[in-house]
Amino acid sequence: MVSARQQPTMMDVAQRAGVSPMTVSRAFKDGTSVSAKTREKVAAAADELGYVFDSTASNLRSQKTNFVAVTIPSINNANFAQTVRGLSDVLRPRGLQILLGYTDYDMAQEERLIEQLLTRRPEAIVVTGGKHTPRARRLLENAGIPVVETWDLPEHPIQNVVGFSNAAAVERLVDHLVEQGKTRIAFIGGDTTLDTRGADRRLGFLRAVERHGLATDRLIAVGIPPISMREGAAAMGHLLDTMPDTEAVICVSDLSAFGALTECQRRGIAVPGSISIAGFGDYDIGQISVPPLTTLNPFPTEIGQQAARLILDLMDGQSPEPIQSIVPELLVRESTQGQPVPNPGR
C-alpha cells in the first residue's frame, strides 16, 4: 500500500521560515500586525512544504469532520455525476458526506480547490485524473489523509487510484474498426491540454493507427472542453468537407459523437453505410440514437463505489490494494455495423 505521508505542521513551517509558531498562526489570519515581508516568508515556507493552514483547528482538534472532499471537471457531465453518486451511496451509511468542487477542466482551478478543501480538514480527498500542477500534487502528497485519483491510471500515483487507461481504451475502438475493414479513420477532440483524459484518448488513437500502419493526419480539433453536441456536429462537418473519403470516426465522447451523427443525417450521409461513428462514455443519448452508438462504458458508478470502499478500508486501518484498475467495456452497436467484441473482463 502507498501510505499517506506525515502532514507538515505549523512548527515545520516556523522552522523553515525562521519565525515562531505563533507568528505563523498570525500570518495566516487577516487583520494581524505581521508585516508583509514576514507573511511572504511564511507563505513561501508553507508552499515549499505543502502545508495548508487549518482555519478550524481550534474547534475540530478532537473531532472528525465527517466529509470527503471530491473534485470533478464538470457538474453537468453524466459520467462524473454517476461517479459522485457511487461515492455517496457507499459513504453515506458510514455517516460521511461529500463536499464537492468542480475544476472546469482547469488544473490551476483544481489547485485552488484542493487548497480550499484541505483547509476544512476532510477525512479523505478524491480527485479526477492523474495529472496536476506541481503545487497541487505537493498539497495532496502532504495532506496526511487518504488521497484517491480516479478516471485515470497515472504513471506516478500520489497514493491510491481507481481508474483505467483512456489511451488503451480508445486503442480497442481503433482495433474494432480495423477489424471491420476500415483504413481511413479520423478522431474528433482531445486536442487541448485542458482535458487530459481526452488528450490521452487522442494519444491512444494515434498509437493504434500507427500500429496498424494507417495515416495519422485525420485529427479534428474542437476547442475548449467539455465538447458539446453542437461542436461535434461542426467538427464532423469540417471533416466531411476536408476529408470526404473518411470511412470511420472516433469521437472523444458520446455527446460529440451524437453531434457528428446528426450532421451526417443532415447531409444525407448514411451511418454506418457510408461512414462509421463511435463515441466514449455510454451516455443515454448514445443508447437511444438512431442508429445506436458504438462506445466504451467506463463504469463511472463503479469507479465511485470502489473509491469509497477504498477510503473506508483505509480509515479502518486496513491495507487495500492501492491501484485498482477498471477495464472499460466495448459496446459494439449499429453505428459501426459490427459484431460484439468479447470484453476482457475487469
Coordinates of C-alpha atoms in Angstrom, one line a residue:
M1 CA 0.0 0.0 0.0
V2 CA 1.1 3.5 -0.8
S3 CA 0.6 5.3 2.6
A4 CA -0.2 8.9 3.3
R5 CA 2.8 11.0 4.2
Q6 CA 3.0 12.7 7.5
Q7 CA 1.3 16.1 7.2
P8 CA 3.7 19.1 7.8
T9 CA 2.9 21.0 10.9
M10 CA 2.9 24.7 11.9
M11 CA 6.2 24.0 13.7
D12 CA 7.7 22.8 10.5
V13 CA 6.7 26.0 8.7
A14 CA 8.0 28.1 11.6
Q15 CA 11.4 26.4 11.4
R16 CA 11.6 26.7 7.7
A17 CA 10.7 30.4 7.8
G18 CA 12.8 31.2 10.9
V19 CA 9.9 32.5 12.9
S20 CA 7.8 31.3 15.9
P21 CA 4.7 29.1 15.5
M22 CA 2.6 32.0 16.9
T23 CA 3.9 34.2 14.1
V24 CA 2.9 31.5 11.5
S25 CA -0.5 31.3 13.0
R26 CA -0.9 35.1 12.9
A27 CA 0.5 35.3 9.4
F28 CA -2.4 33.2 8.1
K29 CA -5.0 35.4 9.7
D30 CA -6.4 38.7 8.5
G31 CA -6.1 41.9 10.5
T32 CA -2.9 41.0 12.3
S33 CA 0.2 43.0 12.8
V34 CA 2.5 40.6 11.0
S35 CA 4.5 42.5 8.3
A36 CA 4.0 41.9 4.6
K37 CA 7.6 40.6 4.4
T38 CA 7.1 38.1 7.1
R39 CA 3.8 37.0 5.6
E40 CA 5.6 36.4 2.3
K41 CA 8.4 34.4 4.1
V42 CA 5.8 32.2 5.9
A43 CA 3.7 31.7 2.7
A44 CA 6.8 30.6 0.8
A45 CA 7.8 28.1 3.5
A46 CA 4.3 26.7 3.7
D47 CA 4.2 26.4 -0.1
E48 CA 7.6 24.5 -0.2
L49 CA 6.3 22.1 2.5
G50 CA 2.8 21.7 1.1
Y51 CA 1.3 23.0 4.3
V52 CA -2.3 24.1 4.4
F53 CA -3.4 26.3 7.4
D54 CA -6.3 24.7 9.3
S55 CA -8.7 27.5 9.9
T56 CA -10.9 25.3 12.1
A57 CA -8.2 23.6 14.1
S58 CA -9.3 25.2 17.4
N59 CA -12.8 23.8 17.0
L60 CA -12.0 20.4 15.4
R61 CA -8.8 19.4 17.2
S62 CA -10.6 16.4 18.8
Q63 CA -13.4 16.0 16.3
K64 CA -14.0 14.4 12.9
T65 CA -15.3 16.5 10.1
N66 CA -17.2 13.5 8.6
F67 CA -16.9 14.6 5.0
V68 CA -14.9 13.5 2.0
A69 CA -13.7 16.2 -0.5
V70 CA -14.3 15.5 -4.2
T71 CA -13.2 17.4 -7.3
I72 CA -14.7 16.7 -10.7
P73 CA -14.1 18.6 -14.0
S74 CA -17.8 19.4 -14.6
I75 CA -21.1 19.3 -12.7
N76 CA -23.2 18.7 -15.8
N77 CA -21.4 15.6 -17.1
A78 CA -23.5 12.5 -16.6
N79 CA -20.4 10.2 -16.1
F80 CA -18.9 12.3 -13.4
A81 CA -22.3 12.7 -11.7
Q82 CA -22.6 8.9 -11.6
T83 CA -19.2 8.7 -10.0
V84 CA -20.2 11.1 -7.3
R85 CA -23.4 9.1 -6.8
G86 CA -21.4 5.9 -6.4
L87 CA -19.2 7.6 -3.8
S88 CA -22.1 8.9 -1.9
D89 CA -24.0 5.6 -1.9
V90 CA -21.1 3.8 -0.2
L91 CA -20.0 6.7 2.2
R92 CA -23.4 7.8 3.4
P93 CA -24.2 4.7 5.5
R94 CA -21.0 5.4 7.4
G95 CA -22.1 8.9 8.2
L96 CA -19.8 10.5 5.7
Q97 CA -21.0 13.3 3.3
I98 CA -19.4 14.7 0.2
L99 CA -18.0 18.3 -0.2
L100 CA -17.9 18.8 -4.0
G101 CA -16.0 21.2 -6.1
Y102 CA -15.6 21.3 -9.9
T103 CA -12.5 22.4 -11.8
D104 CA -13.9 23.3 -15.2
Y105 CA -11.1 21.2 -16.8
D106 CA -8.6 23.7 -15.4
M107 CA -5.6 22.4 -13.4
A108 CA -4.9 25.8 -11.9
Q109 CA -8.5 25.8 -10.7
E110 CA -8.0 22.3 -9.3
E111 CA -5.0 23.5 -7.4
R112 CA -7.1 26.3 -5.8
L113 CA -9.9 23.9 -5.0
I114 CA -7.6 21.4 -3.4
E115 CA -6.1 24.0 -1.1
Q116 CA -9.5 25.3 -0.1
L117 CA -10.9 21.9 0.5
L118 CA -7.9 20.8 2.6
T119 CA -8.4 23.8 4.9
R120 CA -11.6 22.2 6.0
R121 CA -9.7 19.0 7.0
P122 CA -11.7 16.3 5.2
E123 CA -11.4 12.7 6.1
A124 CA -10.2 11.9 2.6
I125 CA -10.0 13.6 -0.8
V126 CA -10.9 12.2 -4.3
V127 CA -9.7 13.9 -7.4
T128 CA -10.4 13.3 -11.1
G129 CA -7.5 12.4 -13.2
G130 CA -3.8 11.8 -12.5
K131 CA -2.3 15.0 -13.9
H132 CA -2.0 18.0 -11.5
T133 CA 0.1 21.2 -11.1
P134 CA 3.3 20.6 -9.2
R135 CA 1.9 22.6 -6.2
A136 CA -1.4 20.6 -6.2
R137 CA 0.5 17.4 -6.2
R138 CA 2.6 18.6 -3.3
L139 CA -0.5 19.6 -1.4
L140 CA -2.0 16.1 -1.9
E141 CA 1.2 14.3 -1.1
N142 CA 1.4 16.2 2.2
A143 CA -2.3 16.2 3.1
G144 CA -2.0 13.4 5.7
I145 CA -5.3 11.8 4.7
P146 CA -6.3 9.2 2.1
V147 CA -6.0 10.5 -1.5
V148 CA -7.7 8.7 -4.4
E149 CA -7.1 9.6 -8.0
T150 CA -9.9 8.4 -10.3
W151 CA -10.7 8.1 -14.1
D152 CA -7.0 7.5 -14.9
L153 CA -4.0 5.2 -14.4
P154 CA -1.3 7.8 -13.6
E155 CA 2.3 6.7 -14.2
H156 CA 3.3 8.1 -10.8
P157 CA 0.2 7.9 -8.5
I158 CA 0.2 10.0 -5.4
Q159 CA -1.4 7.3 -3.1
N160 CA -4.4 5.4 -4.4
V161 CA -6.0 5.0 -7.8
V162 CA -9.3 3.8 -9.1
G163 CA -9.4 4.1 -12.9
F164 CA -8.3 3.0 -16.3
S165 CA -6.1 3.9 -19.3
N166 CA -8.0 6.2 -21.6
A167 CA -5.4 5.6 -24.3
A168 CA -5.7 1.8 -24.1
A169 CA -9.5 2.0 -24.2
V170 CA -9.5 4.0 -27.5
E171 CA -6.9 1.7 -28.9
R172 CA -9.6 -1.1 -28.6
L173 CA -12.0 1.1 -30.6
V174 CA -9.5 1.5 -33.4
D175 CA -8.8 -2.2 -33.4
H176 CA -12.6 -2.9 -33.7
L177 CA -12.9 -0.5 -36.7
V178 CA -9.9 -2.1 -38.4
E179 CA -11.4 -5.5 -37.9
Q180 CA -14.5 -4.0 -39.7
G181 CA -12.2 -3.3 -42.7
K182 CA -11.8 0.5 -42.0
T183 CA -8.5 2.0 -43.0
R184 CA -9.3 5.8 -43.2
I185 CA -10.1 6.5 -39.6
A186 CA -10.4 10.0 -38.0
F187 CA -10.5 11.3 -34.4
I188 CA -12.6 14.3 -33.2
G189 CA -11.5 16.0 -30.0
G190 CA -8.7 15.7 -27.4
D191 CA -6.6 18.4 -28.9
T192 CA -6.4 20.6 -25.8
T193 CA -4.2 20.2 -22.7
L194 CA -7.2 21.2 -20.6
D195 CA -8.9 17.8 -20.9
T196 CA -6.1 15.4 -20.0
R197 CA -8.3 12.3 -20.4
G198 CA -9.4 13.5 -23.8
A199 CA -5.8 14.1 -24.7
D200 CA -5.0 10.5 -23.6
R201 CA -7.8 9.2 -25.8
R202 CA -6.3 11.1 -28.8
L203 CA -2.9 9.6 -27.9
G204 CA -4.4 6.1 -27.9
F205 CA -6.0 6.7 -31.3
L206 CA -2.6 7.8 -32.8
R207 CA -0.8 4.9 -31.2
A208 CA -3.3 2.4 -32.6
V209 CA -3.5 3.8 -36.2
E210 CA 0.3 3.9 -36.3
R211 CA 0.4 0.3 -35.1
H212 CA -1.9 -0.7 -38.0
G213 CA 0.2 1.3 -40.5
L214 CA -2.6 3.8 -41.1
A215 CA -2.5 7.6 -41.7
T216 CA -2.3 9.7 -38.5
D217 CA -3.4 13.1 -40.0
R218 CA -7.2 12.7 -39.7
L219 CA -7.4 14.7 -36.5
I220 CA -10.1 17.3 -36.0
A221 CA -9.8 20.0 -33.3
V222 CA -13.0 21.1 -31.5
G223 CA -11.9 23.6 -28.9
I224 CA -12.4 24.0 -25.1
P225 CA -13.9 21.1 -23.2
P226 CA -16.4 19.9 -22.4
I227 CA -17.2 19.2 -26.1
S228 CA -20.9 19.7 -26.9
M229 CA -23.1 18.0 -29.4
R230 CA -23.1 21.3 -31.4
E231 CA -19.3 21.2 -31.5
G232 CA -19.3 17.6 -32.5
A233 CA -21.6 18.4 -35.4
A234 CA -19.4 21.3 -36.5
A235 CA -16.3 19.1 -36.3
M236 CA -17.9 16.4 -38.4
G237 CA -18.9 19.0 -41.0
H238 CA -15.3 20.1 -41.3
L239 CA -14.1 16.5 -41.5
L240 CA -16.6 15.7 -44.3
D241 CA -15.7 18.9 -46.2
T242 CA -11.9 18.4 -46.0
M243 CA -11.5 14.6 -45.9
P244 CA -14.7 13.2 -47.6
D245 CA -13.1 9.8 -48.1
T246 CA -13.1 9.1 -44.3
E247 CA -14.6 5.7 -43.5
A248 CA -14.9 5.9 -39.8
V249 CA -14.6 8.5 -37.0
I250 CA -14.0 8.1 -33.2
C251 CA -15.2 11.0 -31.1
V252 CA -13.9 11.9 -27.7
S253 CA -17.3 11.4 -26.1
D254 CA -20.8 10.2 -26.9
L255 CA -22.1 13.8 -26.9
S256 CA -19.7 14.8 -29.7
A257 CA -20.4 11.5 -31.5
F258 CA -24.1 12.2 -31.4
G259 CA -23.5 15.7 -32.9
A260 CA -21.4 14.0 -35.6
L261 CA -24.2 11.6 -36.3
T262 CA -26.8 14.3 -36.7
E263 CA -24.5 16.2 -39.1
C264 CA -24.3 13.1 -41.3
Q265 CA -28.1 12.8 -41.2
R266 CA -28.5 16.4 -42.1
R267 CA -26.3 15.9 -45.1
G268 CA -28.0 12.6 -46.1
I269 CA -24.9 10.5 -45.4
A270 CA -25.7 7.0 -44.2
V271 CA -24.3 5.8 -40.9
P272 CA -22.9 3.2 -40.9
G273 CA -23.4 2.6 -44.6
S274 CA -21.1 5.4 -45.8
I275 CA -19.2 6.2 -42.5
S276 CA -19.0 4.6 -39.1
I277 CA -19.1 6.6 -35.9
A278 CA -18.0 5.7 -32.3
G279 CA -18.0 7.6 -29.1
F280 CA -16.9 7.2 -25.5
G281 CA -18.9 7.1 -22.2
D282 CA -22.0 5.0 -22.9
Y283 CA -24.3 8.0 -22.3
D284 CA -28.1 7.5 -22.5
I285 CA -28.2 9.6 -25.7
G286 CA -25.9 7.1 -27.5
Q287 CA -28.1 4.2 -26.5
I288 CA -31.3 5.7 -27.9
S289 CA -29.9 7.5 -31.0
V290 CA -30.7 6.2 -34.5
P291 CA -28.5 4.2 -35.1
P292 CA -27.3 3.5 -31.5
L293 CA -23.7 4.5 -31.0
T294 CA -20.8 2.1 -30.6
T295 CA -19.0 3.3 -27.4
L296 CA -16.9 2.4 -24.4
N297 CA -18.6 2.0 -21.0
P298 CA -16.1 3.2 -18.3
F299 CA -18.3 2.1 -15.4
P300 CA -18.5 5.6 -13.8
T301 CA -20.7 4.4 -10.9
E302 CA -18.3 1.6 -10.1
I303 CA -15.4 4.0 -10.1
G304 CA -17.1 6.0 -7.3
Q305 CA -18.1 2.9 -5.4
Q306 CA -14.6 1.4 -5.4
A307 CA -13.0 4.7 -4.4
A308 CA -15.4 4.9 -1.5
R309 CA -14.7 1.4 -0.4
L310 CA -11.0 2.0 -0.6
I311 CA -11.4 5.1 1.6
L312 CA -13.4 3.3 4.2
D313 CA -10.8 0.4 4.3
L314 CA -8.0 3.0 4.8
M315 CA -10.0 4.8 7.6
D316 CA -10.5 1.4 9.3
G317 CA -6.7 0.7 9.3
Q318 CA -6.8 -1.9 6.6
S319 CA -4.3 -2.2 3.7
P320 CA -6.3 -2.4 0.4
E321 CA -4.6 -2.6 -3.0
P322 CA -3.7 1.0 -3.8
I323 CA -4.1 0.6 -7.6
Q324 CA -7.5 -0.7 -8.6
S325 CA -7.9 -0.9 -12.4
I326 CA -11.2 -0.9 -14.3
V327 CA -11.4 -2.1 -17.9
P328 CA -14.0 -0.2 -19.9
E329 CA -16.4 -2.4 -21.8
L330 CA -16.5 -2.1 -25.6
L331 CA -20.2 -1.9 -26.7
V332 CA -20.5 -2.5 -30.4
R333 CA -23.7 -1.1 -31.8
E334 CA -25.2 -0.3 -35.1
S335 CA -23.2 2.9 -35.8
T336 CA -20.2 0.7 -36.7
Q337 CA -22.2 -2.2 -38.0
G338 CA -20.0 -4.7 -36.2
Q339 CA -20.4 -7.8 -34.2
P340 CA -20.0 -7.7 -30.4
V341 CA -16.3 -7.9 -29.3
P342 CA -15.7 -10.0 -26.1
N343 CA -14.9 -7.9 -23.1
P344 CA -11.5 -8.9 -21.5
G345 CA -13.1 -8.6 -18.0
R346 CA -12.4 -6.4 -15.0

